[in-house]
Tab-separated table of C-alpha atoms in Angstrom:
chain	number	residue	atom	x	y	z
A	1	UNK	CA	-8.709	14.559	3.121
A	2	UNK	CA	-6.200	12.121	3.075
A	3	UNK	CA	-3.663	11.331	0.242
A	4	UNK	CA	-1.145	8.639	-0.844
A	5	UNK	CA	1.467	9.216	-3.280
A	6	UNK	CA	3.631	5.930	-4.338
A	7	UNK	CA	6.833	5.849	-4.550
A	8	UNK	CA	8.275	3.127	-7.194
A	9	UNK	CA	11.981	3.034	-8.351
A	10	UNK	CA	12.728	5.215	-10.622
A	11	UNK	CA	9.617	7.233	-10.039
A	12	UNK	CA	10.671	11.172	-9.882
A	13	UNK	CA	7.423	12.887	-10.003
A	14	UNK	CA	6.363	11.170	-6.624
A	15	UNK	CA	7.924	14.663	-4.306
A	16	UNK	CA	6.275	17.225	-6.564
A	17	UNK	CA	2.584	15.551	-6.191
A	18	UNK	CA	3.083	15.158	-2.369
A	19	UNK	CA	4.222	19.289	-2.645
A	20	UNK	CA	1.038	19.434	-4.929
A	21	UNK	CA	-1.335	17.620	-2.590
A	22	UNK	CA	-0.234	19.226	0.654
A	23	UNK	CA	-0.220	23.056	-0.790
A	24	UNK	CA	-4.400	22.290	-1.782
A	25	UNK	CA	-4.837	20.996	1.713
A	26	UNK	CA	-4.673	17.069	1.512
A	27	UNK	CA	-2.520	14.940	4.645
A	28	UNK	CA	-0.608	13.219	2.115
A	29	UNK	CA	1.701	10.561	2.638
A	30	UNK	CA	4.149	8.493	0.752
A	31	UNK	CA	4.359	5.039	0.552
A	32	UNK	CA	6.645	2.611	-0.771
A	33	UNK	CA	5.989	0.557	-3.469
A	34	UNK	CA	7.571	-2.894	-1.463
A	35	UNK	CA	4.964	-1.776	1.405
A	36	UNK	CA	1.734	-4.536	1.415
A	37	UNK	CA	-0.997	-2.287	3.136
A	38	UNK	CA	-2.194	1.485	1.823
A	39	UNK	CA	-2.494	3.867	4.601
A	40	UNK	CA	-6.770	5.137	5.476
A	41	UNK	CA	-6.719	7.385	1.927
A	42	UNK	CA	-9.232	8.904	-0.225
A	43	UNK	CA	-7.329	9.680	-3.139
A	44	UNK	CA	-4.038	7.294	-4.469
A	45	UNK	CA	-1.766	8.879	-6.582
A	46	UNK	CA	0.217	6.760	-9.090
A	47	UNK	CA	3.235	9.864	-10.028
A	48	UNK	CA	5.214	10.163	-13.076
A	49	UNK	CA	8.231	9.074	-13.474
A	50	UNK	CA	10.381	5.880	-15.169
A	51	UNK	CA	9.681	3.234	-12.745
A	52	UNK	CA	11.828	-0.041	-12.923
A	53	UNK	CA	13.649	2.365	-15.593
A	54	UNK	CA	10.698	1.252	-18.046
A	55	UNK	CA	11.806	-1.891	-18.554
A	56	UNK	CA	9.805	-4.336	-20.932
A	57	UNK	CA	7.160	-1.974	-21.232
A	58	UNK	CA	6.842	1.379	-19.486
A	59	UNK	CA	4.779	0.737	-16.426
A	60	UNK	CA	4.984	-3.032	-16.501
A	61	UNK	CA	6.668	-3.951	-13.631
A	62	UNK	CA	5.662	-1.377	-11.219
A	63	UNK	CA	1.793	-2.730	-12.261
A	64	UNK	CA	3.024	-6.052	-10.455
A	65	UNK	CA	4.582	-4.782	-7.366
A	66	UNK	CA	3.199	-5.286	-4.159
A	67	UNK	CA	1.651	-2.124	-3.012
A	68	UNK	CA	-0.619	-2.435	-6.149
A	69	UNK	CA	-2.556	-5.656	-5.013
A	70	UNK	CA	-3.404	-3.019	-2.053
A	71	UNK	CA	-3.947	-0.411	-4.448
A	72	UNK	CA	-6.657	-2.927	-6.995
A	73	UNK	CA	-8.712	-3.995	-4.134
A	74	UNK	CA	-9.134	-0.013	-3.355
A	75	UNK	CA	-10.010	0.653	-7.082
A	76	UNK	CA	-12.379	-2.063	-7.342
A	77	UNK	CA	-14.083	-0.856	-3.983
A	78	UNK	CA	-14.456	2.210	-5.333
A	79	UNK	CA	-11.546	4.098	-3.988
A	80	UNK	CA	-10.137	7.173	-6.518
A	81	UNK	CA	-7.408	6.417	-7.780
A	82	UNK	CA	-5.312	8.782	-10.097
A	83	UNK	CA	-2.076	7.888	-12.496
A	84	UNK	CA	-0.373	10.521	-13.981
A	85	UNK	CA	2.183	10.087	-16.726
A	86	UNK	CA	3.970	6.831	-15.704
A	87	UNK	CA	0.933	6.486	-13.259
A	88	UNK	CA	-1.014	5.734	-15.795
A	89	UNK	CA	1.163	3.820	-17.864
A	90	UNK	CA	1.308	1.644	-14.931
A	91	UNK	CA	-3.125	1.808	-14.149
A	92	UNK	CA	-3.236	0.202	-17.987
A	93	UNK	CA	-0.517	-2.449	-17.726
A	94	UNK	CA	-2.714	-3.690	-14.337
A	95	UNK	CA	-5.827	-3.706	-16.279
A	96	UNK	CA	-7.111	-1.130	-13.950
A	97	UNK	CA	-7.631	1.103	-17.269
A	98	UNK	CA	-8.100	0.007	-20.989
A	99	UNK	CA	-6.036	0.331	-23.713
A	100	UNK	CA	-2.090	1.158	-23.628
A	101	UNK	CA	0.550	3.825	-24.279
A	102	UNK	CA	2.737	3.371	-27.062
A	103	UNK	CA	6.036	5.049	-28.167
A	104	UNK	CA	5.288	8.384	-29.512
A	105	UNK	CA	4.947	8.815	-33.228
A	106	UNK	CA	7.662	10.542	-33.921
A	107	UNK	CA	9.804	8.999	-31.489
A	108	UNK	CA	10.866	11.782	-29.961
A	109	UNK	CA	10.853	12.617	-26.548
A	110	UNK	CA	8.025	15.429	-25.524
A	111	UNK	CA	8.269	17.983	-22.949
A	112	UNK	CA	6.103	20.974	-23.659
A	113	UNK	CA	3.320	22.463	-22.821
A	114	UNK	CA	0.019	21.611	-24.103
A	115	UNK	CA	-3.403	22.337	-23.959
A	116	UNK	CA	-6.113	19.972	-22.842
A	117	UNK	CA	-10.010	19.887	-23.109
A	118	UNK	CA	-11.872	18.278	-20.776
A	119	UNK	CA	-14.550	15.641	-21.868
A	120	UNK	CA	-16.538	14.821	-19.222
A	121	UNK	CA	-17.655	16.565	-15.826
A	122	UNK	CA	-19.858	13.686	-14.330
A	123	UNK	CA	-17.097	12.240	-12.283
A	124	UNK	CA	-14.981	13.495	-8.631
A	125	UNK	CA	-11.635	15.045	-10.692
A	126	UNK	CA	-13.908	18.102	-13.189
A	127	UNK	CA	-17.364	17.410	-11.084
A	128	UNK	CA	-18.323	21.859	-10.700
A	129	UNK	CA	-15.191	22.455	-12.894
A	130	UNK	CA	-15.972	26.198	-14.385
A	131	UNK	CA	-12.426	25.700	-16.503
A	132	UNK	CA	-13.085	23.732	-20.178
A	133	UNK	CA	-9.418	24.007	-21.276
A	134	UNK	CA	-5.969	23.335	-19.012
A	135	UNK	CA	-2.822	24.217	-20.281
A	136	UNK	CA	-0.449	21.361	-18.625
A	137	UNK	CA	2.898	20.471	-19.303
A	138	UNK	CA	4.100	17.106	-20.528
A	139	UNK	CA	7.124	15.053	-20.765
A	140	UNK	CA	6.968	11.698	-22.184
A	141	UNK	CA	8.226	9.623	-24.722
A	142	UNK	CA	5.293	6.565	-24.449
A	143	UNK	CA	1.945	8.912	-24.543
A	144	UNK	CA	0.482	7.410	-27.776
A	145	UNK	CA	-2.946	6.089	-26.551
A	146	UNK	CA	-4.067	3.092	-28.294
A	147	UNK	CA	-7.126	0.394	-28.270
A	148	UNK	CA	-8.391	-1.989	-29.936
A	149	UNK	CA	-11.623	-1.313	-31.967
A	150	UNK	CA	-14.251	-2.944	-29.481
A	151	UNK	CA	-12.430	-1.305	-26.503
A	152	UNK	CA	-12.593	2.709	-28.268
A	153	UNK	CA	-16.323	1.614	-29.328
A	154	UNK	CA	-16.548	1.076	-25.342
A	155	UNK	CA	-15.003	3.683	-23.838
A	156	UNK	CA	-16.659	5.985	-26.074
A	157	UNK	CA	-20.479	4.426	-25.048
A	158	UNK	CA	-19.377	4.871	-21.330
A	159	UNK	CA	-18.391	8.556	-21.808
A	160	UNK	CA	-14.723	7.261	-20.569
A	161	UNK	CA	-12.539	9.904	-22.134
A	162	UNK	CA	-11.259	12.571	-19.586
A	163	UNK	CA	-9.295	14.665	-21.729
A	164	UNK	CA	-8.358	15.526	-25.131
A	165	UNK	CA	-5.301	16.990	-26.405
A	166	UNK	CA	-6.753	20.305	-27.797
A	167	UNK	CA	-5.593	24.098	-28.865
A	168	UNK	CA	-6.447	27.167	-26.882
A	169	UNK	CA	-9.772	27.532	-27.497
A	170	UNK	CA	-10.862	23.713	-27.324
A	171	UNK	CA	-10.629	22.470	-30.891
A	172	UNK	CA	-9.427	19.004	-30.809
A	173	UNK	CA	-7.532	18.299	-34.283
A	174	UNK	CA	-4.770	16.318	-35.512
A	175	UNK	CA	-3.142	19.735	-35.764
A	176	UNK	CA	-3.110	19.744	-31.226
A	177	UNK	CA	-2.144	16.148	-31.195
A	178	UNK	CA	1.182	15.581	-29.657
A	179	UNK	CA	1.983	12.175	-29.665
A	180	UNK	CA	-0.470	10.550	-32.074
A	181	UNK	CA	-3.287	9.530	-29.475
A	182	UNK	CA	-6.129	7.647	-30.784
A	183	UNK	CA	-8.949	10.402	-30.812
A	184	UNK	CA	-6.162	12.810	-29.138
A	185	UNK	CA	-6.801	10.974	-25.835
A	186	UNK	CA	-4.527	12.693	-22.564
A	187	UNK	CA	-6.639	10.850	-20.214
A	188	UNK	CA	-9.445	8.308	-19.646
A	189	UNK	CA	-11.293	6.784	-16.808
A	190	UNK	CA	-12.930	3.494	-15.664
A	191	UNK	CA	-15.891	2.545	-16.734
A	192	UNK	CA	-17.217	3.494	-12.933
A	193	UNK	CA	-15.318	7.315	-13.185
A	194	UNK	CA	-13.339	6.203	-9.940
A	195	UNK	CA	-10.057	5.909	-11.607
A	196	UNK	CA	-8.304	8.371	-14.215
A	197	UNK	CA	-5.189	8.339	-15.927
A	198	UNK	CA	-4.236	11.103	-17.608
A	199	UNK	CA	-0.365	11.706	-19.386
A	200	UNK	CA	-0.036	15.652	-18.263
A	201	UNK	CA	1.271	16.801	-15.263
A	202	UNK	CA	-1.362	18.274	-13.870
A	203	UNK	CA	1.210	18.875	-10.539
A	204	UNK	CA	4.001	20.903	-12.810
A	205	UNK	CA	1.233	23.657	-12.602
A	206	UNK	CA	0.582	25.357	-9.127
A	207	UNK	CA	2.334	28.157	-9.201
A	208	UNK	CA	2.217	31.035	-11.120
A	209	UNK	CA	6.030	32.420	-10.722
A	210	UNK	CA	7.369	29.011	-12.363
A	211	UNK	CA	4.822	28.082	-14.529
A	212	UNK	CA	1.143	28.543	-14.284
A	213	UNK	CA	-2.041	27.754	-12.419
A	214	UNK	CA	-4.433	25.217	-13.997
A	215	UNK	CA	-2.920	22.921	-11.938
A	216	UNK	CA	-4.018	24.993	-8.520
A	217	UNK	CA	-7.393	24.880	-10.365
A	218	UNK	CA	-7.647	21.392	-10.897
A	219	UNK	CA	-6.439	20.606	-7.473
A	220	UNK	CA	-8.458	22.892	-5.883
A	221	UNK	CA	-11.566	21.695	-7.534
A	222	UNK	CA	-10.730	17.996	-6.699
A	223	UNK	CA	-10.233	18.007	-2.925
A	224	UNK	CA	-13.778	20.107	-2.762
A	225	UNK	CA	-15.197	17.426	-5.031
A	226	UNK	CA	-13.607	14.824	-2.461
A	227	UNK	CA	-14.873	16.139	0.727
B	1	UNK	CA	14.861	-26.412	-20.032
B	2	UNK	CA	15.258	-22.995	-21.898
B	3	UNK	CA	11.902	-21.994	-23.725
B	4	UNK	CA	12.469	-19.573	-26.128
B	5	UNK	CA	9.647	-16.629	-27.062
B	6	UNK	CA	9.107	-13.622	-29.779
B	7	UNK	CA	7.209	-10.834	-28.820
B	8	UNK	CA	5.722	-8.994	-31.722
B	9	UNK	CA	3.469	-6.157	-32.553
B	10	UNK	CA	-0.015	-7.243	-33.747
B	11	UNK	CA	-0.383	-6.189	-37.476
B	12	UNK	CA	-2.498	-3.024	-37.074
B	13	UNK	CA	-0.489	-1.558	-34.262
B	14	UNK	CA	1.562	1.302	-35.546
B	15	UNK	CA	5.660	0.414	-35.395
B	16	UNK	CA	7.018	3.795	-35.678
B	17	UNK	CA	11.083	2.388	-34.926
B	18	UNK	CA	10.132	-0.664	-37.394
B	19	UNK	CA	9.635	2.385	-39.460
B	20	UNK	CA	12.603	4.502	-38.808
B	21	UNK	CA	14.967	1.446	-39.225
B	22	UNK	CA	13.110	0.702	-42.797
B	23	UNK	CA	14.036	3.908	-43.771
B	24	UNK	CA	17.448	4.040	-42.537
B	25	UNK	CA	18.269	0.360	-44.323
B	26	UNK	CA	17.104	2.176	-47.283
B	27	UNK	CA	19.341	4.689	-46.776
B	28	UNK	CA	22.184	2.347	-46.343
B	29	UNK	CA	21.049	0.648	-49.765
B	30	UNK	CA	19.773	-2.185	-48.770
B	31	UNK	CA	16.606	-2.823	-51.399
B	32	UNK	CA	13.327	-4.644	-51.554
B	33	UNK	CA	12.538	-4.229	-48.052
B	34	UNK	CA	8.520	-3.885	-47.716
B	35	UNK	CA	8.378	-3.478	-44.111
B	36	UNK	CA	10.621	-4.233	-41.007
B	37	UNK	CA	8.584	-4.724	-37.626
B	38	UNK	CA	10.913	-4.491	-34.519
B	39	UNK	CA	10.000	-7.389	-31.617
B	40	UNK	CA	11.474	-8.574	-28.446
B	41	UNK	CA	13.363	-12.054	-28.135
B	42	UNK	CA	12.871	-13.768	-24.536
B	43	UNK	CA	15.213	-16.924	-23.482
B	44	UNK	CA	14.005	-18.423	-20.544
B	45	UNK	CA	15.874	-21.121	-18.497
B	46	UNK	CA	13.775	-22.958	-15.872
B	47	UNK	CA	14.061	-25.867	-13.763
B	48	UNK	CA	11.382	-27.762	-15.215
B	49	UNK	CA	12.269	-30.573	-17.593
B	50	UNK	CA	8.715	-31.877	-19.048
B	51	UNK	CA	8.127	-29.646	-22.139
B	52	UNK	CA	4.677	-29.152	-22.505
B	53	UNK	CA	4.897	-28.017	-18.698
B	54	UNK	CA	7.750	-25.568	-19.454
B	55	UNK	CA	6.015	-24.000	-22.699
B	56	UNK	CA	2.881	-24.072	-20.593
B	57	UNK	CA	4.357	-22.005	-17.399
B	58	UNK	CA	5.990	-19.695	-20.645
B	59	UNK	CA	2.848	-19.065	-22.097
B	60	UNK	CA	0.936	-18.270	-18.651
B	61	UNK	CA	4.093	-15.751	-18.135
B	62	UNK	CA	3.374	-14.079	-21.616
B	63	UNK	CA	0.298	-13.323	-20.726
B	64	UNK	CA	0.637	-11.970	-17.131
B	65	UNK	CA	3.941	-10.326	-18.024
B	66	UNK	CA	6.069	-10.329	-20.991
B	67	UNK	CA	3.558	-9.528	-23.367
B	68	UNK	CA	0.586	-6.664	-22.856
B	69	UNK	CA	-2.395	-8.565	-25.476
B	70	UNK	CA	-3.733	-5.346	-26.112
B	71	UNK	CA	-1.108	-4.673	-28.786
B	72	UNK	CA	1.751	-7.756	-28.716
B	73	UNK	CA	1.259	-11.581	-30.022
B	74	UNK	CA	3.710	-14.341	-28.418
B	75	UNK	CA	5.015	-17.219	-29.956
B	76	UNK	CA	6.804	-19.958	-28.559
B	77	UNK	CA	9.147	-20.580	-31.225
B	78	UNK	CA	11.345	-23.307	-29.365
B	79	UNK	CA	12.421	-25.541	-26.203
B	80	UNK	CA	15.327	-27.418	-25.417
């Protein structure tokens, strides 16, 4: 299976997805954000990060660059393409995903762990996924998933949310929710289930002497859900 | 010509720092306030001297760039 992880400035979760990707048994390979063609790849990676220092809006900038004219012709054809954190901050600001991620509710800045549930199955990220509940780390400080009214009422009819921000044993709440998500969204897809952008770090989790391992699971699960 | 644009929240986005700096006014006595929503200012300088051609080019650029529709409203509030 073969992998691309992009590389924008100021991205800094780009090295830690390519460790990620290679340890589950992907060819991955980096690619600049000022480069115009995508390598042969089954799975794009959009990492975390601050890219362009979030200028304007977080995400807003990178969305125009020019690898990601390469990278919307892939999505539209169907390719899978994943966004984590600033990933997808930057998959909404292209339109590739609805709604947007605003400033936290408390303004503060967010790194902890959390615990996610996951929504749906029938797509290629939790397609055979035995695991209901992650715990993932995040760090962000624009994670606040927002909509309008017609696009929730959408997303919603399409079975488009991915995860929710949950507690241990899967109760979503406003108790669980960490940044004042609409619904306690962490993660939605396309309308086709091609594309997901979720705001934990699914990557910070591989290995069990730093942190944990629902992040091997996920991972795992993925590239035999790609092949 | 420089075209000049305000960025705002739309009314039933949440403003938490609009929020914050409400409170902290308060703090610093300033009364009466009912709300303060925080927006971004944009001055842009371009070559082209027709006006209705400059506003037009500013308003294609809000909506490709400077503003995200989902949540912000742009208004030209100037040219000269």
């Amino acid at each position: 299976m073969n992998s691309s992880v992009i590389t924008f400035p100021g991205s800094n979760c780009d090295r830690d997805m390519d460790v990620a990707l290679k340890k589950f048994g992907f060819k991955n390979k980096m690619v600049w954000h000022d480069d115009v063609e995508l390598p042969k790849s089954d799975l794009v990676v959009l990492p975390g990060g601050f890219s362009y220092g979030d200028y304007l809006r977080c995400g807003s900038m990178a969305s125009k660059s020019k690898i990601m004219k390469s990278v919307l012709n892939f999505a539209q054809g169907g390719g899978k393409v994943m966004g984590i954190c600033n990933g997808f901050q930057i998959l909404v600001e292209s339109g590739l995903l609805p709604g947007v991620l605003l400033r936290n509710k408390y303004l503060q800045f967010i790194c902890k762990n959390i615990f996610v549930k996951v929504n749906n199955k029938d797509n290629p990220y939790f397609k055979d996924e035995k695991k209901e509940i992650y715990e993932f780390h995040i760090a962000h400080n624009e994670g606040n998933y927002f909509c309008s009214n017609d696009q929730i009422k959408k997303i919603n009819d399409n079975n488009q949310i991915a995860l929710f921000y949950s507690d241990e044993s899967g109760n979503v709440n406003e108790d669980c929710n960490p940044n004042g998500s609409l619904q306690n969204i962490a993660g939605v897809f396309n309308k086709q289930k091609n594309i997901i952008g979720m705001m934990p770090h699914p990557e910070r989790m591989i290995d069990p002497a730093l942190s944990g391992e629902d992040g091997s699971i996920f991972f795992e699960n993925l590239i035999n859900n790609l092949r | 010509m420089k075209v000049s644009v305000v960025i705002t929240l739309k009314k039933d986005v949440l403003d938490p720092q609009g929020k914050v700096i409400h409170q902290t006014l308060d703090g610093m006595g300033f009364e009466n306030i009912n709300e303060v929503r925080q927006g971004k200012y944009f001055e842009i300088d371009t070559k082209e001297s027709d006006q209705k051609k400059a506003e037009k080019n500013v308003e294609d650029m809000c909506k490709k760039l400077l503003a995200n529709l989902v949540i912000e409203d742009y208004k030209i509030i100037g040219s000269q």
